[in-house]
Each structure stands twice: as structure tokens, then as C-alpha cells.
PDB file of N, CA and C in Angstrom:
ATOM      1  N   UNK A   1       0.615  -1.415   0.029  1.00  0.00           N
ATOM      2  CA  UNK A   1      -0.046   0.270  -0.408  1.00  0.00           C
ATOM      3  C   UNK A   1       1.160   1.469  -0.103  1.00  0.00           C
ATOM      4  N   UNK A   2       2.055   0.958   0.845  1.00  0.00           N
ATOM      5  CA  UNK A   2       2.912   2.726   1.087  1.00  0.00           C
ATOM      6  C   UNK A   2       3.609   2.758  -0.554  1.00  0.00           C
ATOM      7  N   UNK A   3       3.694   2.000  -1.693  1.00  0.00           N
ATOM      8  CA  UNK A   3       3.830   2.318  -2.819  1.00  0.00           C
ATOM      9  C   UNK A   3       2.702   2.843  -3.975  1.00  0.00           C
ATOM     10  N   UNK A   4       1.695   2.733  -3.482  1.00  0.00           N
ATOM     11  CA  UNK A   4       0.815   3.171  -4.197  1.00  0.00           C
ATOM     12  C   UNK A   4       0.932   4.670  -3.420  1.00  0.00           C
ATOM     13  N   UNK A   5       0.772   4.870  -2.101  1.00  0.00           N
ATOM     14  CA  UNK A   5       0.593   6.575  -1.798  1.00  0.00           C
ATOM     15  C   UNK A   5       1.429   7.384  -2.173  1.00  0.00           C
ATOM     16  N   UNK A   6       2.528   6.732  -3.188  1.00  0.00           N
ATOM     17  CA  UNK A   6       3.690   7.780  -3.491  1.00  0.00           C
ATOM     18  C   UNK A   6       2.639   8.325  -4.776  1.00  0.00           C
ATOM     19  N   UNK A   7       1.406   7.803  -5.453  1.00  0.00           N
ATOM     20  CA  UNK A   7       1.266   8.009  -6.681  1.00  0.00           C
ATOM     21  C   UNK A   7      -0.517   8.662  -6.225  1.00  0.00           C
ATOM     22  N   UNK A   8      -1.124   7.984  -5.427  1.00  0.00           N
ATOM     23  CA  UNK A   8      -2.083   8.638  -5.374  1.00  0.00           C
ATOM     24  C   UNK A   8      -2.281   9.948  -4.595  1.00  0.00           C
ATOM     25  N   UNK A   9      -1.476  10.429  -3.644  1.00  0.00           N
ATOM     26  CA  UNK A   9      -1.551  11.540  -3.070  1.00  0.00           C
ATOM     27  C   UNK A   9      -0.855  12.651  -3.882  1.00  0.00           C
ATOM     28  N   UNK A  10       0.117  12.065  -4.553  1.00  0.00           N
ATOM     29  CA  UNK A  10       0.110  13.388  -5.799  1.00  0.00           C
ATOM     30  C   UNK A  10      -0.481  13.662  -6.457  1.00  0.00           C
ATOM     31  N   UNK A  11      -1.455  12.570  -6.856  1.00  0.00           N
ATOM     32  CA  UNK A  11      -2.403  12.709  -8.221  1.00  0.00           C
ATOM     33  C   UNK A  11      -3.939  13.715  -7.506  1.00  0.00           C
ATOM     34  N   UNK A  12      -4.185  13.313  -6.205  1.00  0.00           N
ATOM     35  CA  UNK A  12      -5.280  14.296  -5.756  1.00  0.00           C
ATOM     36  C   UNK A  12      -4.610  15.504  -5.204  1.00  0.00           C
ATOM     37  N   UNK A  13      -3.446  15.721  -4.978  1.00  0.00           N
ATOM     38  CA  UNK A  13      -2.951  17.540  -4.951  1.00  0.00           C
ATOM     39  C   UNK A  13      -3.034  18.076  -6.014  1.00  0.00           C
ATOM     40  N   UNK A  14      -2.532  16.975  -7.046  1.00  0.00           N
ATOM     41  CA  UNK A  14      -2.132  18.058  -8.662  1.00  0.00           C
ATOM     42  C   UNK A  14      -3.397  18.111  -8.847  1.00  0.00           C
ATOM     43  N   UNK A  15      -4.532  17.232  -8.766  1.00  0.00           N
ATOM     44  CA  UNK A  15      -5.975  17.602  -9.240  1.00  0.00           C
ATOM     45  C   UNK A  15      -6.672  18.525  -8.762  1.00  0.00           C
ATOM     46  N   UNK A  16      -6.578  19.000  -7.502  1.00  0.00           N
ATOM     47  CA  UNK A  16      -7.222  20.175  -6.753  1.00  0.00           C
ATOM     48  C   UNK A  16      -6.450  21.389  -6.973  1.00  0.00           C
ATOM     49  N   UNK A  17      -4.819  21.522  -6.922  1.00  0.00           N
ATOM     50  CA  UNK A  17      -4.230  22.385  -6.749  1.00  0.00           C
ATOM     51  C   UNK A  17      -4.438  23.087  -8.533  1.00  0.00           C
ATOM     52  N   UNK A  18      -4.481  22.109  -9.296  1.00  0.00           N
ATOM     53  CA  UNK A  18      -4.759  22.784 -10.700  1.00  0.00           C
ATOM     54  C   UNK A  18      -5.819  23.138 -11.221  1.00  0.00           C
ATOM     55  N   UNK A  19      -6.931  22.314 -10.374  1.00  0.00           N
ATOM     56  CA  UNK A  19      -8.139  22.789 -10.848  1.00  0.00           C
ATOM     57  C   UNK A  19      -8.408  24.105 -10.248  1.00  0.00           C
ATOM     58  N   UNK A  20      -7.926  24.522  -9.015  1.00  0.00           N
ATOM     59  CA  UNK A  20      -8.518  25.454  -8.139  1.00  0.00           C
ATOM     60  C   UNK A  20      -7.268  26.826  -8.837  1.00  0.00           C
ATOM     61  N   UNK A  21      -5.851  26.463  -8.973  1.00  0.00           N
ATOM     62  CA  UNK A  21      -5.213  27.720  -9.817  1.00  0.00           C
ATOM     63  C   UNK A  21      -5.558  27.817 -11.066  1.00  0.00           C
ATOM     64  N   UNK A  22      -6.014  27.215 -12.178  1.00  0.00           N
ATOM     65  CA  UNK A  22      -6.403  27.359 -13.291  1.00  0.00           C
ATOM     66  C   UNK A  22      -7.637  28.318 -13.634  1.00  0.00           C
ATOM     67  N   UNK A  23      -8.558  27.708 -12.444  1.00  0.00           N
ATOM     68  CA  UNK A  23      -9.795  28.575 -12.685  1.00  0.00           C
ATOM     69  C   UNK A  23      -9.926  29.937 -12.163  1.00  0.00           C
ATOM     70  N   UNK A  24      -8.579  30.583 -11.229  1.00  0.00           N
ATOM     71  CA  UNK A  24      -8.565  31.344 -10.616  1.00  0.00           C
ATOM     72  C   UNK A  24      -7.659  32.340 -11.715  1.00  0.00           C
ATOM     73  N   UNK A  25      -7.033  31.732 -12.403  1.00  0.00           N
ATOM     74  CA  UNK A  25      -6.361  32.517 -13.048  1.00  0.00           C
ATOM     75  C   UNK A  25      -6.552  32.147 -15.026  1.00  0.00           C
ATOM     76  N   UNK A  26      -7.837  31.477 -15.079  1.00  0.00           N
ATOM     77  CA  UNK A  26      -8.719  31.728 -16.034  1.00  0.00           C
ATOM     78  C   UNK A  26      -9.824  32.898 -15.989  1.00  0.00           C
ATOM     79  N   UNK A  27     -10.057  32.744 -14.536  1.00  0.00           N
ATOM     80  CA  UNK A  27     -11.714  34.128 -14.042  1.00  0.00           C
ATOM     81  C   UNK A  27     -10.575  35.308 -14.464  1.00  0.00           C
ATOM     82  N   UNK A  28      -9.282  35.671 -13.805  1.00  0.00           N
ATOM     83  CA  UNK A  28      -8.686  36.532 -13.821  1.00  0.00           C
ATOM     84  C   UNK A  28      -8.435  36.934 -15.143  1.00  0.00           C
ATOM     85  N   UNK A  29      -8.111  36.494 -15.864  1.00  0.00           N
ATOM     86  CA  UNK A  29      -7.768  36.712 -17.140  1.00  0.00           C
ATOM     87  C   UNK A  29      -9.287  36.765 -18.528  1.00  0.00           C
ATOM     88  N   UNK A  30     -10.056  36.076 -18.185  1.00  0.00           N
ATOM     89  CA  UNK A  30     -11.119  36.199 -19.004  1.00  0.00           C
ATOM     90  C   UNK A  30     -12.423  37.002 -18.215  1.00  0.00           C
ATOM     91  N   UNK A  31     -12.439  37.188 -16.940  1.00  0.00           N
ATOM     92  CA  UNK A  31     -13.752  37.800 -16.455  1.00  0.00           C
ATOM     93  C   UNK A  31     -14.703  36.334 -16.559  1.00  0.00           C
ATOM     94  N   UNK A  32     -16.017  36.891 -15.964  1.00  0.00           N
ATOM     95  CA  UNK A  32     -16.797  35.850 -15.516  1.00  0.00           C
ATOM     96  C   UNK A  32     -17.590  35.779 -16.833  1.00  0.00           C
ATOM     97  N   UNK A  33     -17.489  35.362 -17.969  1.00  0.00           N
ATOM     98  CA  UNK A  33     -18.182  35.112 -19.748  1.00  0.00           C
ATOM     99  C   UNK A  33     -18.100  33.952 -20.076  1.00  0.00           C
ATOM    100  N   UNK A  34     -19.213  33.696 -21.175  1.00  0.00           N
ATOM    101  CA  UNK A  34     -19.859  32.552 -21.483  1.00  0.00           C
ATOM    102  C   UNK A  34     -18.807  31.507 -21.477  1.00  0.00           C
ATOM    103  N   UNK A  35     -17.925  31.803 -22.219  1.00  0.00           N
ATOM    104  CA  UNK A  35     -16.670  30.933 -22.348  1.00  0.00           C
ATOM    105  C   UNK A  35     -15.300  30.685 -21.140  1.00  0.00           C
ATOM    106  N   UNK A  36     -16.113  31.109 -20.019  1.00  0.00           N
ATOM    107  CA  UNK A  36     -15.299  30.826 -19.273  1.00  0.00           C
ATOM    108  C   UNK A  36     -14.871  29.022 -18.401  1.00  0.00           C
ATOM    109  N   UNK A  37     -15.970  28.461 -18.687  1.00  0.00           N
ATOM    110  CA  UNK A  37     -15.940  27.055 -18.232  1.00  0.00           C
ATOM    111  C   UNK A  37     -15.396  26.068 -19.300  1.00  0.00           C
ATOM    112  N   UNK A  38     -15.584  26.492 -20.414  1.00  0.00           N
ATOM    113  CA  UNK A  38     -14.662  25.887 -21.588  1.00  0.00           C
ATOM    114  C   UNK A  38     -13.380  26.267 -21.495  1.00  0.00           C
ATOM    115  N   UNK A  39     -12.664  27.360 -21.579  1.00  0.00           N
ATOM    116  CA  UNK A  39     -11.505  28.164 -21.041  1.00  0.00           C
ATOM    117  C   UNK A  39     -10.775  27.433 -20.078  1.00  0.00           C
ATOM    118  N   UNK A  40     -11.752  26.917 -18.952  1.00  0.00           N
ATOM    119  CA  UNK A  40     -10.763  26.567 -17.981  1.00  0.00           C
ATOM    120  C   UNK A  40     -10.866  25.221 -18.055  1.00  0.00           C
ATOM    121  N   UNK A  41     -11.996  24.438 -18.829  1.00  0.00           N
ATOM    122  CA  UNK A  41     -11.158  22.994 -18.523  1.00  0.00           C
ATOM    123  C   UNK A  41     -10.527  22.568 -20.085  1.00  0.00           C
ATOM    124  N   UNK A  42      -9.976  23.480 -20.623  1.00  0.00           N
ATOM    125  CA  UNK A  42      -8.883  23.689 -21.556  1.00  0.00           C
ATOM    126  C   UNK A  42      -7.728  23.663 -20.933  1.00  0.00           C
ATOM    127  N   UNK A  43      -7.402  24.797 -19.971  1.00  0.00           N
ATOM    128  CA  UNK A  43      -6.294  25.237 -19.136  1.00  0.00           C
ATOM    129  C   UNK A  43      -6.341  24.162 -18.050  1.00  0.00           C
ATOM    130  N   UNK A  44      -7.345  23.473 -17.003  1.00  0.00           N
ATOM    131  CA  UNK A  44      -7.033  22.547 -16.875  1.00  0.00           C
ATOM    132  C   UNK A  44      -6.309  21.420 -17.215  1.00  0.00           C
ATOM    133  N   UNK A  45      -6.801  20.869 -18.127  1.00  0.00           N
ATOM    134  CA  UNK A  45      -6.356  19.731 -18.460  1.00  0.00           C
ATOM    135  C   UNK A  45      -4.834  19.480 -18.888  1.00  0.00           C
ATOM    136  N   UNK A  46      -4.351  20.776 -19.453  1.00  0.00           N
ATOM    137  CA  UNK A  46      -2.816  21.216 -20.015  1.00  0.00           C
ATOM    138  C   UNK A  46      -2.150  21.340 -18.119  1.00  0.00           C
ATOM    139  N   UNK A  47      -2.308  21.971 -16.848  1.00  0.00           N
ATOM    140  CA  UNK A  47      -2.068  22.485 -15.988  1.00  0.00           C
ATOM    141  C   UNK A  47      -2.008  21.211 -15.314  1.00  0.00           C
ATOM    142  N   UNK A  48      -3.041  19.965 -15.249  1.00  0.00           N
ATOM    143  CA  UNK A  48      -2.621  18.659 -14.642  1.00  0.00           C
ATOM    144  C   UNK A  48      -2.227  17.869 -15.006  1.00  0.00           C
ATOM    145  N   UNK A  49      -1.754  18.012 -16.580  1.00  0.00           N
ATOM    146  CA  UNK A  49      -0.476  17.116 -17.440  1.00  0.00           C
ATOM    147  C   UNK A  49       0.845  17.578 -17.085  1.00  0.00           C
ATOM    148  N   UNK A  50       0.558  18.480 -16.300  1.00  0.00           N
ATOM    149  CA  UNK A  50       2.281  19.138 -15.944  1.00  0.00           C
ATOM    150  C   UNK A  50       1.874  19.281 -14.134  1.00  0.00           C
ATOM    151  N   UNK A  51       1.232  19.443 -13.413  1.00  0.00           N
ATOM    152  CA  UNK A  51       1.315  19.559 -12.325  1.00  0.00           C
ATOM    153  C   UNK A  51       1.153  18.275 -11.735  1.00  0.00           C
ATOM    154  N   UNK A  52       0.655  16.888 -12.497  1.00  0.00           N
ATOM    155  CA  UNK A  52       0.989  15.417 -11.842  1.00  0.00           C
ATOM    156  C   UNK A  52       2.423  15.285 -11.623  1.00  0.00           C
ATOM    157  N   UNK A  53       3.287  15.133 -12.940  1.00  0.00           N
ATOM    158  CA  UNK A  53       4.140  14.953 -12.913  1.00  0.00           C
ATOM    159  C   UNK A  53       5.449  15.421 -11.946  1.00  0.00           C
ATOM    160  N   UNK A  54       5.230  17.073 -11.788  1.00  0.00           N
ATOM    161  CA  UNK A  54       5.441  17.710 -11.170  1.00  0.00           C
ATOM    162  C   UNK A  54       5.746  17.334  -9.521  1.00  0.00           C
ATOM    163  N   UNK A  55       4.477  17.283  -8.847  1.00  0.00           N
ATOM    164  CA  UNK A  55       4.387  16.619  -7.671  1.00  0.00           C
ATOM    165  C   UNK A  55       4.736  15.494  -6.984  1.00  0.00           C
ATOM    166  N   UNK A  56       4.757  14.585  -7.923  1.00  0.00           N
ATOM    167  CA  UNK A  56       5.743  13.317  -8.192  1.00  0.00           C
ATOM    168  C   UNK A  56       6.739  13.092  -8.034  1.00  0.00           C
ATOM    169  N   UNK A  57       7.666  14.361  -8.683  1.00  0.00           N
ATOM    170  CA  UNK A  57       9.172  14.696  -8.383  1.00  0.00           C
ATOM    171  C   UNK A  57       9.369  15.259  -7.238  1.00  0.00           C
ATOM    172  N   UNK A  58       8.587  16.406  -6.949  1.00  0.00           N
ATOM    173  CA  UNK A  58       9.014  17.418  -6.026  1.00  0.00           C
ATOM    174  C   UNK A  58       8.617  17.267  -4.685  1.00  0.00           C
ATOM    175  N   UNK A  59       7.686  16.291  -4.406  1.00  0.00           N
ATOM    176  CA  UNK A  59       7.017  15.622  -3.116  1.00  0.00           C
ATOM    177  C   UNK A  59       7.933  14.977  -2.373  1.00  0.00           C
ATOM    178  N   UNK A  60       9.129  14.247  -3.001  1.00  0.00           N
ATOM    179  CA  UNK A  60       9.745  13.372  -2.257  1.00  0.00           C
ATOM    180  C   UNK A  60      10.990  14.883  -1.663  1.00  0.00           C
ATOM    181  N   UNK A  61      11.571  15.425  -2.575  1.00  0.00           N
ATOM    182  CA  UNK A  61      12.151  16.270  -1.734  1.00  0.00           C
ATOM    183  C   UNK A  61      11.637  17.341  -1.068  1.00  0.00           C
ATOM    184  N   UNK A  62      10.547  17.991  -1.226  1.00  0.00           N
ATOM    185  CA  UNK A  62       9.898  18.972  -0.093  1.00  0.00           C
ATOM    186  C   UNK A  62       9.817  17.886   0.974  1.00  0.00           C
ATOM    187  N   UNK A  63       9.754  16.370   1.299  1.00  0.00           N
ATOM    188  CA  UNK A  63       9.382  16.240   2.172  1.00  0.00           C
ATOM    189  C   UNK A  63      10.789  15.801   3.005  1.00  0.00           C
ATOM    190  N   UNK A  64      11.750  15.469   2.168  1.00  0.00           N
ATOM    191  CA  UNK A  64      13.382  15.589   2.811  1.00  0.00           C
ATOM    192  C   UNK A  64      13.730  16.787   3.522  1.00  0.00           C
ATOM    193  N   UNK A  65      13.098  18.099   2.503  1.00  0.00           N
ATOM    194  CA  UNK A  65      13.553  19.348   3.417  1.00  0.00           C
ATOM    195  C   UNK A  65      12.822  19.605   4.696  1.00  0.00           C
ATOM    196  N   UNK A  66      11.410  19.499   4.649  1.00  0.00           N
ATOM    197  CA  UNK A  66      10.554  19.235   6.067  1.00  0.00           C
ATOM    198  C   UNK A  66      11.359  18.308   6.911  1.00  0.00           C
ATOM    199  N   UNK A  67      11.696  17.194   6.662  1.00  0.00           N
ATOM    200  CA  UNK A  67      12.224  16.589   7.518  1.00  0.00           C
ATOM    201  C   UNK A  67      13.950  17.093   8.009  1.00  0.00           C
ATOM    202  N   UNK A  68      14.114  17.690   7.579  1.00  0.00           N
ATOM    203  CA  UNK A  68      15.411  18.370   7.798  1.00  0.00           C
ATOM    204  C   UNK A  68      15.317  19.399   8.952  1.00  0.00           C
ATOM    205  N   UNK A  69      14.467  20.203   8.276  1.00  0.00           N
ATOM    206  CA  UNK A  69      13.794  21.395   9.154  1.00  0.00           C
ATOM    207  C   UNK A  69      13.267  21.030  10.479  1.00  0.00           C
ATOM    208  N   UNK A  70      12.459  20.093  10.613  1.00  0.00           N
ATOM    209  CA  UNK A  70      11.894  19.032  11.944  1.00  0.00           C
ATOM    210  C   UNK A  70      13.113  18.708  12.935  1.00  0.00           C
ATOM    211  N   UNK A  71      14.175  18.212  12.139  1.00  0.00           N
ATOM    212  CA  UNK A  71      14.990  17.453  12.744  1.00  0.00           C
ATOM    213  C   UNK A  71      16.193  18.973  13.459  1.00  0.00           C
ATOM    214  N   UNK A  72      16.561  19.922  12.643  1.00  0.00           N
ATOM    215  CA  UNK A  72      17.141  21.425  13.391  1.00  0.00           C
ATOM    216  C   UNK A  72      16.130  21.901  14.481  1.00  0.00           C
ATOM    217  N   UNK A  73      14.662  21.750  14.592  1.00  0.00           N
ATOM    218  CA  UNK A  73      14.124  22.642  15.104  1.00  0.00           C
ATOM    219  C   UNK A  73      14.010  21.979  16.597  1.00  0.00           C
ATOM    220  N   UNK A  74      13.820  20.719  16.761  1.00  0.00           N
ATOM    221  CA  UNK A  74      13.928  19.937  18.032  1.00  0.00           C
ATOM    222  C   UNK A  74      14.844  20.644  19.062  1.00  0.00           C
TER     223      UNK A  74
END
């Protein structure tokens, strides 16, 4: 189960973060227009394809940094 956690945590993190960020940026760029939903879905699909692999590779680095900081603050 631990091996799967390496992928499902980044999957959901990338899913939600790319959803939120792409919506906010698309809405800021376009305003609330009739095309917002369509353009947001296009942006989200690209954002997720970038975010998922990025989180898979970056999360272990962040974990190491957090572990190192935690040990220094004890």
C-alpha cells in the first residue's frame, strides 16, 4: 500500500491544485464570461498534465526538506 501512496497523494494534490489555480487564473484573465467554463477546462487539462508529474518528483524533495527542518528545530 505504501508504494501506491507515492502516486495517489500526488494525483489528488495535483488534481485539486491545478483545478483551483487554473480556474482562478482563467477567471482573472477572461472575467466571468460565457466561455469561462470551456476555457477553464482546456487550461485545467494542460495544468494537470504538468502538475501531476511535477508533484510526483517534487514531493520527495519537499519531504526531505521538511524532515531536515524538523530535526533542526527539536
